[in-house]
Short mmCIF file of C-alpha atoms in Angstrom, two decimals:
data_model
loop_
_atom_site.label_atom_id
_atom_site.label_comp_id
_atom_site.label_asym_id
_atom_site.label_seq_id
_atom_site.Cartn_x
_atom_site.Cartn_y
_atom_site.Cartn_z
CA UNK A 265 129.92 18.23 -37.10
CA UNK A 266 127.87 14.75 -36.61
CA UNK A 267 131.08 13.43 -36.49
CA UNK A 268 132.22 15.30 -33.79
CA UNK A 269 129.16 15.10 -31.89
CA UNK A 270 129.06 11.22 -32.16
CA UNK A 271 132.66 11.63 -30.56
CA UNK A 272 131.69 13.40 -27.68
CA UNK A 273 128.73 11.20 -26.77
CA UNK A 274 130.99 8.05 -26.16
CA UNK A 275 133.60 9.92 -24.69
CA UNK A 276 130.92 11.05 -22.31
CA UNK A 277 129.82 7.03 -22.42
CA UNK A 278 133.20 5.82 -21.03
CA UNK A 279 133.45 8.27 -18.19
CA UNK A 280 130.13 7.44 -16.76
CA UNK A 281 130.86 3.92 -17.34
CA UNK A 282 134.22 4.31 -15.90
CA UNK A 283 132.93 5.97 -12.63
CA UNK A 284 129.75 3.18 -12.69
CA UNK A 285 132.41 0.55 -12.77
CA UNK A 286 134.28 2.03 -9.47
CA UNK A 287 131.28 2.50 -7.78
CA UNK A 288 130.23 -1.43 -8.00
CA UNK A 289 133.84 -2.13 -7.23
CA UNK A 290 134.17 -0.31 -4.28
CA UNK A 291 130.71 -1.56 -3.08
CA UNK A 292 131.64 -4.98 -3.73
CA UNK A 293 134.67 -4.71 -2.22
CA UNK A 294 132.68 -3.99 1.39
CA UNK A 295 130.76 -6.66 0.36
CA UNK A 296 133.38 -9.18 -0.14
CA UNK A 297 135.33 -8.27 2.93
CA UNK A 298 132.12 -7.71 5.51
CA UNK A 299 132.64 -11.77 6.60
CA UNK A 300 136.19 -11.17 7.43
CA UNK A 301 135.38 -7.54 8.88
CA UNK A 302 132.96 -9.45 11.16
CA UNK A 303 135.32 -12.49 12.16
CA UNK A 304 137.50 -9.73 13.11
CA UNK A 305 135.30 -8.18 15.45
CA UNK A 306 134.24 -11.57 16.73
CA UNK A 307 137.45 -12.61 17.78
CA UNK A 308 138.71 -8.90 19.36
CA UNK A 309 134.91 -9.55 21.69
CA UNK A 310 135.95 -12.75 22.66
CA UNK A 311 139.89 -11.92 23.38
CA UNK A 312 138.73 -9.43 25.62
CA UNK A 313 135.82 -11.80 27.31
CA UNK A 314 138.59 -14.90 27.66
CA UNK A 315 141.06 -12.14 28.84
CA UNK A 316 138.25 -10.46 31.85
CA UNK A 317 137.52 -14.22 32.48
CA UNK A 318 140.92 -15.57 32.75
CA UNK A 319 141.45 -12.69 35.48
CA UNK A 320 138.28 -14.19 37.32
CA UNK A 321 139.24 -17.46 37.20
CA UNK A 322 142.60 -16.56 38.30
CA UNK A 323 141.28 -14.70 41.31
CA UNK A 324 138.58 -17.59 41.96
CA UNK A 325 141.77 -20.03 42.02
CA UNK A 326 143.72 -17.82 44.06
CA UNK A 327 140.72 -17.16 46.43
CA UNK A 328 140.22 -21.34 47.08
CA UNK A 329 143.70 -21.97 47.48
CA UNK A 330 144.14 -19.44 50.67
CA UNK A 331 140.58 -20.26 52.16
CA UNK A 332 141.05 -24.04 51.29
CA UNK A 333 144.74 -24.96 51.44
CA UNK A 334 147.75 -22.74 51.46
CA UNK A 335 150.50 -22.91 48.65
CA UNK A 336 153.07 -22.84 51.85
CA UNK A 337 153.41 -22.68 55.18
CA UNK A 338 156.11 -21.77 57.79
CA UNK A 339 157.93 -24.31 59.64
CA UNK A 340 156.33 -23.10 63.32
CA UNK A 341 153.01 -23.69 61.11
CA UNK A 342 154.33 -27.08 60.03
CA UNK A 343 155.07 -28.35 63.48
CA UNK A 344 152.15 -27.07 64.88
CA UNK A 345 149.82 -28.87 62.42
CA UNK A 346 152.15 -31.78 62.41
CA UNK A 347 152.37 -32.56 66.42
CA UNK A 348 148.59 -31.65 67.11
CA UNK A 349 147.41 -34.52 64.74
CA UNK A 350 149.98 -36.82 66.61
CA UNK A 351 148.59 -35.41 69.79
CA UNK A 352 145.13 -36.90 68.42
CA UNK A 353 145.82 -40.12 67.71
CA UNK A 354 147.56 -40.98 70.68
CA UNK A 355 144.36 -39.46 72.56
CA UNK A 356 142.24 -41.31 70.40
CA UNK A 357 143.82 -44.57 70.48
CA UNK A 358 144.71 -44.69 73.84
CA UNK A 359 141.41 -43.84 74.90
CA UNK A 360 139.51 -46.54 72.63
CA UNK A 361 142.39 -48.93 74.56
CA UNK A 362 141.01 -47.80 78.05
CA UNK A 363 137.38 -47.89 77.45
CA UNK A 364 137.65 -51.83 76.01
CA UNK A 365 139.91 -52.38 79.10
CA UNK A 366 137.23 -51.21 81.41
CA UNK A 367 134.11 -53.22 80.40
CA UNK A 368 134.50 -55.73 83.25
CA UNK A 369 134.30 -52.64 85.85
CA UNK A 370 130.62 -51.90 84.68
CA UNK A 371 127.26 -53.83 84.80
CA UNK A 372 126.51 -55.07 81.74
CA UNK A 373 123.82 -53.32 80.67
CA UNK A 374 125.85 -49.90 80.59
CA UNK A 375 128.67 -52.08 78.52
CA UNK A 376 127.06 -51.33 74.92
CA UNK A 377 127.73 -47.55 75.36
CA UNK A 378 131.30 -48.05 76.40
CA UNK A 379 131.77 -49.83 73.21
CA UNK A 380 130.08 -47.17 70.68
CA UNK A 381 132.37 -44.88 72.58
CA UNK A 382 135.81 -46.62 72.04
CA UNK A 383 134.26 -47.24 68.47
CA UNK A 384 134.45 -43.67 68.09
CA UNK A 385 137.78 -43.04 69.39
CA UNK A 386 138.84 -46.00 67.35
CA UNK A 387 137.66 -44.62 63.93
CA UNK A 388 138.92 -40.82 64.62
CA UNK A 389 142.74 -42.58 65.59
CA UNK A 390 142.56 -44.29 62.24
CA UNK A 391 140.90 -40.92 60.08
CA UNK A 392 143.27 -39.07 62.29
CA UNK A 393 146.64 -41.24 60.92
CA UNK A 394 145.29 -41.03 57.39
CA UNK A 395 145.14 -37.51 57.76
CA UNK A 396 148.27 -36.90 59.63
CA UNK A 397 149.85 -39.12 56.49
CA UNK A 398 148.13 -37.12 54.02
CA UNK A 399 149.42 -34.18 55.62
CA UNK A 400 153.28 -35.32 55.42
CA UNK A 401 153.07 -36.26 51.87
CA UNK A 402 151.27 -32.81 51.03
CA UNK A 403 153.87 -30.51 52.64
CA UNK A 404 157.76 -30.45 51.71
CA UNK A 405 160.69 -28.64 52.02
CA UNK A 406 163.77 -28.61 50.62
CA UNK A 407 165.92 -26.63 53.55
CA UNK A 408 168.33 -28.48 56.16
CA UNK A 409 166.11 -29.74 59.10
CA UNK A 410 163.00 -28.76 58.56
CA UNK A 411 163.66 -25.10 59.27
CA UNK A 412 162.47 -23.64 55.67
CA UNK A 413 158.90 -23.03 54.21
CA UNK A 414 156.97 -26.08 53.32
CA UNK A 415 155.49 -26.05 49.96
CA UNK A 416 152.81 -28.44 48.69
CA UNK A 417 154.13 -31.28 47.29
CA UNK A 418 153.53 -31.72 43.70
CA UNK A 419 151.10 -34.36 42.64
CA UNK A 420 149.76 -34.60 45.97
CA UNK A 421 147.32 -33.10 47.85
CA UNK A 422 145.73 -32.59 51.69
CA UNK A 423 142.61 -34.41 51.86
CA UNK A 424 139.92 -32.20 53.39
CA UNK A 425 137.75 -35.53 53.30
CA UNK A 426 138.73 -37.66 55.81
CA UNK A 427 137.64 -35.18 58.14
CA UNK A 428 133.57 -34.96 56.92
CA UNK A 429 134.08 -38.95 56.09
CA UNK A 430 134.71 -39.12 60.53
CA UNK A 431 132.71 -36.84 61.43
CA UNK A 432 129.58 -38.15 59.74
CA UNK A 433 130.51 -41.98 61.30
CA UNK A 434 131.36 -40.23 64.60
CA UNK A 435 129.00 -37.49 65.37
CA UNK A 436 125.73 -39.66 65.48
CA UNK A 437 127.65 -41.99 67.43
CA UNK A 438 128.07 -39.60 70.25
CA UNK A 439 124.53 -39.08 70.50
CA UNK A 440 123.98 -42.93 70.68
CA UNK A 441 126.25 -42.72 73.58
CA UNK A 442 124.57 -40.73 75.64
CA UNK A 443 120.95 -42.44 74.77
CA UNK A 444 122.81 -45.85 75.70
CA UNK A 445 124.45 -45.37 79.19
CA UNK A 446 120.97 -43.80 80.39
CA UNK A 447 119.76 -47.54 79.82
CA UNK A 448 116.20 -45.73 79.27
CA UNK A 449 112.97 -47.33 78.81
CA UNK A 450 113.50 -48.97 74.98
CA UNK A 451 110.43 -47.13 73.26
CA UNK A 452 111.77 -43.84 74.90
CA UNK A 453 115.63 -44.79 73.30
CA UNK A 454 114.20 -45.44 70.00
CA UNK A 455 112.24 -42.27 69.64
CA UNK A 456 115.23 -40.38 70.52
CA UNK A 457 117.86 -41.99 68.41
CA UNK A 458 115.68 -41.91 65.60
CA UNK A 459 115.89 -38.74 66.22
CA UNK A 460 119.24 -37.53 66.86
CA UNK A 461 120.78 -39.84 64.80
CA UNK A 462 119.40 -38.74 61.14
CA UNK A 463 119.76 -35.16 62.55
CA UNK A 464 123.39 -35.82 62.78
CA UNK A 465 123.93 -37.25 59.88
CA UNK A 466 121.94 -34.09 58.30
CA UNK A 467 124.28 -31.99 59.88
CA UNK A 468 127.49 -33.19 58.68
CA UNK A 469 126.14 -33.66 54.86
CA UNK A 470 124.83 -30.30 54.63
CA UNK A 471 128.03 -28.42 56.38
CA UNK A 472 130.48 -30.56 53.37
CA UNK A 473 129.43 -28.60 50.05
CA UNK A 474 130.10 -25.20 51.84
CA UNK A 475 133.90 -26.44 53.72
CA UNK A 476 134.96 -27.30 49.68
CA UNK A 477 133.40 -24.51 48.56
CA UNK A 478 135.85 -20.91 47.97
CA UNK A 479 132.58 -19.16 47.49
CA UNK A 480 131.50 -17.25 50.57
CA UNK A 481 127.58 -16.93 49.56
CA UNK A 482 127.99 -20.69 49.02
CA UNK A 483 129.36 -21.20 52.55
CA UNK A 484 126.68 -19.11 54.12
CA UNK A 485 123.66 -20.78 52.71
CA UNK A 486 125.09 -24.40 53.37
CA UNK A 487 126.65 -23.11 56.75
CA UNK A 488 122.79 -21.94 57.57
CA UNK A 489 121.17 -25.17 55.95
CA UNK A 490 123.56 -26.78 58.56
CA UNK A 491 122.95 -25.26 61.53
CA UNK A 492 118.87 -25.99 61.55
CA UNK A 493 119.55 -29.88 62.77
CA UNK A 494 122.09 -28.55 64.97
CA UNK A 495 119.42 -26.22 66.33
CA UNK A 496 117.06 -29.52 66.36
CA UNK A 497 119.41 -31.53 68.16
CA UNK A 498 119.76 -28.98 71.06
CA UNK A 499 116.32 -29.03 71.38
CA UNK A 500 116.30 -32.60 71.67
CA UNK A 501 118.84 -32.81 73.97
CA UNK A 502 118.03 -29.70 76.38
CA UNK A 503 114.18 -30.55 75.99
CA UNK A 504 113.05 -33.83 75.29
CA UNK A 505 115.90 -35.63 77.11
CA UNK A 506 115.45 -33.51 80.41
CA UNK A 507 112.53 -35.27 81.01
CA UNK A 508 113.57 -38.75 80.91
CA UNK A 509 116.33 -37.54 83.83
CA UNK A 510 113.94 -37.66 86.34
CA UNK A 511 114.62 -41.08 87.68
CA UNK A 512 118.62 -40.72 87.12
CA UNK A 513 120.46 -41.16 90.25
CA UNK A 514 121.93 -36.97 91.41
CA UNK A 515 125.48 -37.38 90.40
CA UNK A 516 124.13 -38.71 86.88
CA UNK A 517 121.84 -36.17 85.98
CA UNK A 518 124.29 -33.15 87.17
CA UNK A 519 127.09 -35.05 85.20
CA UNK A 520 124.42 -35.58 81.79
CA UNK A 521 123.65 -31.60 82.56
CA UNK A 522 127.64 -30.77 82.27
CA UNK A 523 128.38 -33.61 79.45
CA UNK A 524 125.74 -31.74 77.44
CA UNK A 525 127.52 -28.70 77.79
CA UNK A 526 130.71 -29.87 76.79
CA UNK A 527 128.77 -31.47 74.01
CA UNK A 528 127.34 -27.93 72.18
CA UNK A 529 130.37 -26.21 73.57
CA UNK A 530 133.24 -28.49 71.42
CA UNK A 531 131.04 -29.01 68.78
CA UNK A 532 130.72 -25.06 68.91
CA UNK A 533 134.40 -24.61 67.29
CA UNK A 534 133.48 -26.39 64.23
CA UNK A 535 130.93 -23.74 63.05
CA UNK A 536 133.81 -21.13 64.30
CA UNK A 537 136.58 -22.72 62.23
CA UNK A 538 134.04 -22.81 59.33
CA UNK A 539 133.29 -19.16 59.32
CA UNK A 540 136.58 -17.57 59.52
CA UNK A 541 136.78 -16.76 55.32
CA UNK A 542 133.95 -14.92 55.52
CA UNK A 543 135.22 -13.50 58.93
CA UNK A 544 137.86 -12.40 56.82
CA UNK A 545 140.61 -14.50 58.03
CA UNK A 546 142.36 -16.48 54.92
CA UNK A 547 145.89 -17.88 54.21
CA UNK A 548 148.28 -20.20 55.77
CA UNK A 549 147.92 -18.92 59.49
CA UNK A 550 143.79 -18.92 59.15
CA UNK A 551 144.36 -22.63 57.69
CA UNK A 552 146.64 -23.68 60.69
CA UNK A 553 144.68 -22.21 63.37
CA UNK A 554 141.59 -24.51 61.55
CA UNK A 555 143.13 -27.38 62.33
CA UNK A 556 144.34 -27.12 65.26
CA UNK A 557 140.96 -25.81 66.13
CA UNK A 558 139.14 -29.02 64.44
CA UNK A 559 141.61 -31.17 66.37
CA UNK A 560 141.76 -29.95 70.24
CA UNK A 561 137.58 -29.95 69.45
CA UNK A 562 137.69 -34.07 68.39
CA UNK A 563 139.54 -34.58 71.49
CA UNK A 564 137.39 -33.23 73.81
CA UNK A 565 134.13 -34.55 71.66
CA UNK A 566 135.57 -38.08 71.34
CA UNK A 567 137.82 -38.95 74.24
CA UNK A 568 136.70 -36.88 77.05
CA UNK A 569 133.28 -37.04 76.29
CA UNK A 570 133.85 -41.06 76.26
CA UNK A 571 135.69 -40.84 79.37
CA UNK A 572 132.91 -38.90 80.88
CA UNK A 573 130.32 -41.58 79.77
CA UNK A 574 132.47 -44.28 81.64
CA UNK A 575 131.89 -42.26 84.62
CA UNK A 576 128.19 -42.37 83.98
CA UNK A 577 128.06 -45.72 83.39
CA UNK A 578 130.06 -46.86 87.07
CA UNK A 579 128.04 -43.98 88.96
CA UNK A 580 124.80 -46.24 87.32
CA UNK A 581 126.62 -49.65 88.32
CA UNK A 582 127.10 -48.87 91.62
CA UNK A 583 123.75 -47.46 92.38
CA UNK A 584 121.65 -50.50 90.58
CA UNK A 585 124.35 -53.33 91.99
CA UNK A 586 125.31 -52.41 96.10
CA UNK A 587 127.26 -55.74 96.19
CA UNK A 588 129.25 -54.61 93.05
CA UNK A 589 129.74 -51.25 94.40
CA UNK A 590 131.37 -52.99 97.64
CA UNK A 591 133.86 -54.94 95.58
CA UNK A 592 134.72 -51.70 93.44
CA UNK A 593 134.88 -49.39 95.93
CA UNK A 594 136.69 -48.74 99.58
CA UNK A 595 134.03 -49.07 102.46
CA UNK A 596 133.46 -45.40 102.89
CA UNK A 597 132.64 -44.72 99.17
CA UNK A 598 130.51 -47.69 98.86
CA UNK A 599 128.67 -45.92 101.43
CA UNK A 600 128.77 -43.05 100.54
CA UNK A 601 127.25 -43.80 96.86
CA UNK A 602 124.54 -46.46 98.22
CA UNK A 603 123.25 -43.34 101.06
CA UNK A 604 123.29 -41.03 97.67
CA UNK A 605 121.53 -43.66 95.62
CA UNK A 606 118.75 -44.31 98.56
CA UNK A 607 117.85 -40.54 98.86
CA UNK A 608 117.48 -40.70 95.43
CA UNK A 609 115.02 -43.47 95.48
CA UNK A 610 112.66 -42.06 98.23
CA UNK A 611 110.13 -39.23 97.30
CA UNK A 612 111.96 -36.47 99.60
CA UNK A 613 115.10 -37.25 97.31
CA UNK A 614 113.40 -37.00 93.87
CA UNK A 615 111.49 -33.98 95.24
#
């Protein structure tokens, strides 16, 4: 009977140890695998975050590409882009040509502005040729004569840059310009060019971060940062200035009132040409017409503003210098210049 009993108790013994020993292994074997459970789980979080992120930057790349520079563009597009910028440089150039050529046909003293102003046309030809060779190199096609899709070229790239790189040596340069050919009083100059000048300057710098950016909210806030020493420089021009005009002989201060117009109007496209992503215009036609925009606007900024200053400038030579209007002009409009320029001078004609 003991014996029995005794039997019974380690039976009973091994069972419990039995199920004891399952229990730790099972627990244990959570244990053991809870690292690898967890490096699991790690990894399915972060395939999922690389996978949502590689769609974002995907979109992000896509989304620069058409507001920055098109993968392709017709051949219309092509030729557009392509005989614009060779409409420039010819402007440009030629223009730069004319204004040195003309010098001797002004006093002196109106002379310096001539040369900032085929300075400018000088540096846009050559930005304008590194540009239009930029352009060439960027944009192939494979199709007999031209007549396919042009596809950017790889290893190369259009370069945005040379355009900010002018502007920022040009733009202040216009406004030196004008200050020059009004041959003004030399403390009233310097206050305005150090004015105008940094203003410019300001301008450009502040507009470059949001033309490389594909971010619209980036574009807006550097596109508004921009536009407060534009806003300055109006004021400058429309206020300040309009007070030194006074003394300015009629035909120069209607043709200053006109030149400052076409001034705000050409520089006007730029902001245009800047806003159309967030306009919602993107792709290779949006990209083409912002160029061509950007171009026709230099040409009227650069060379026909110059031209206009050269006008300024003789209109000023004739009425400080009769004897060198005589020998510039025919009889009846060195007349007719020296009778405008005396009205001027007497108090009915400045009333």
């Amino acid at each position: 009977m003991a014996i029995c009993d005794l039997g019974s108790v380690v039976h009973v013994y091994h069972r419990r140890a039995a199920r004891d020993r399952f229990r730790e292994s099972s627990s244990g074997l959570g244990s053991r695998y809870e690292p690898l459970v967890s490096v699991i789980k790690t990894t399915a979080r972060r395939s999922a975050s690389s996978a949502v992120l590689s769609h974002t930057d995907a979109y992000s790349r896509r989304l620069w590409r058409d507001i920055l520079i098109p993968d392709s563009i017709s051949a219309g597009q092509h030729d557009a882009i392509y005989n614009i910028f060779s409409l420039v440089i010819a402007s440009q150039l030629f223009a730069a040509l004319f204004m040195i050529a003309c010098l001797p046909r002004i006093l002196p003293r109106y002379r310096q502005a001539m040369i900032v102003a085929a300075t400018v046309c000088g540096i846009a030809a050559y930005h304008y040729f590194r540009i239009f060779n930029s352009f060439n190199s960027s944009f192939v096609t494979d199709s007999v004569g031209g007549k396919g899709d042009y596809t950017q070229a790889a290893g190369e790239g259009f370069n945005e840059g040379y355009r900010y790189v002018d502007w920022l040596l040009t733009v202040p340069l216009l406004l030196v310009e004008l200050v020059a050919v009004l041959a003004l009083a030399r403390k009233l100059q310097t206050s305005l060019l150090l004015r105008l000048v940094p203003a410019a300057a300001l301008m450009i710098i502040l507009g470059y971060p949001g033309e490389l950016s594909g971010d619209n909210s980036i574009r807006t806030i550097f596109g508004t940062l921009s536009t407060i020493p534009f806003l300055y420089i109006l004021y400058v021009l429309f206020v300040e200035m309009t007070k030194s005009l006074g003394n300015q002989p009629p035909q120069v201060r209607s043709t200053i009132s006109r030149l400052r117009i076409l001034l705000v109007a050409t520089w006007g496209v730029y902001p245009i040409a800047y806003l159309l992503p967030q306009l919602g215009f993107d792709g290779a036609a949006a990209w083409t017409g912002k160029q061509i925009g950007y171009s026709i606007a230099d040409i009227l900024a650069k060379a026909l503003y110059g031209l206009i200053i050269y006008r300024v400038a003789r209109i000023k030579s004739f009425a400080d210098d009769p004897s060198f209007a005589e020998n510039e002009l025919s009889v009846e409009e060195a007349r007719e210049v020296l009778g405008n320029s005396e009205r001027a001078k007497s108090p009915a004609g400045r009333n």
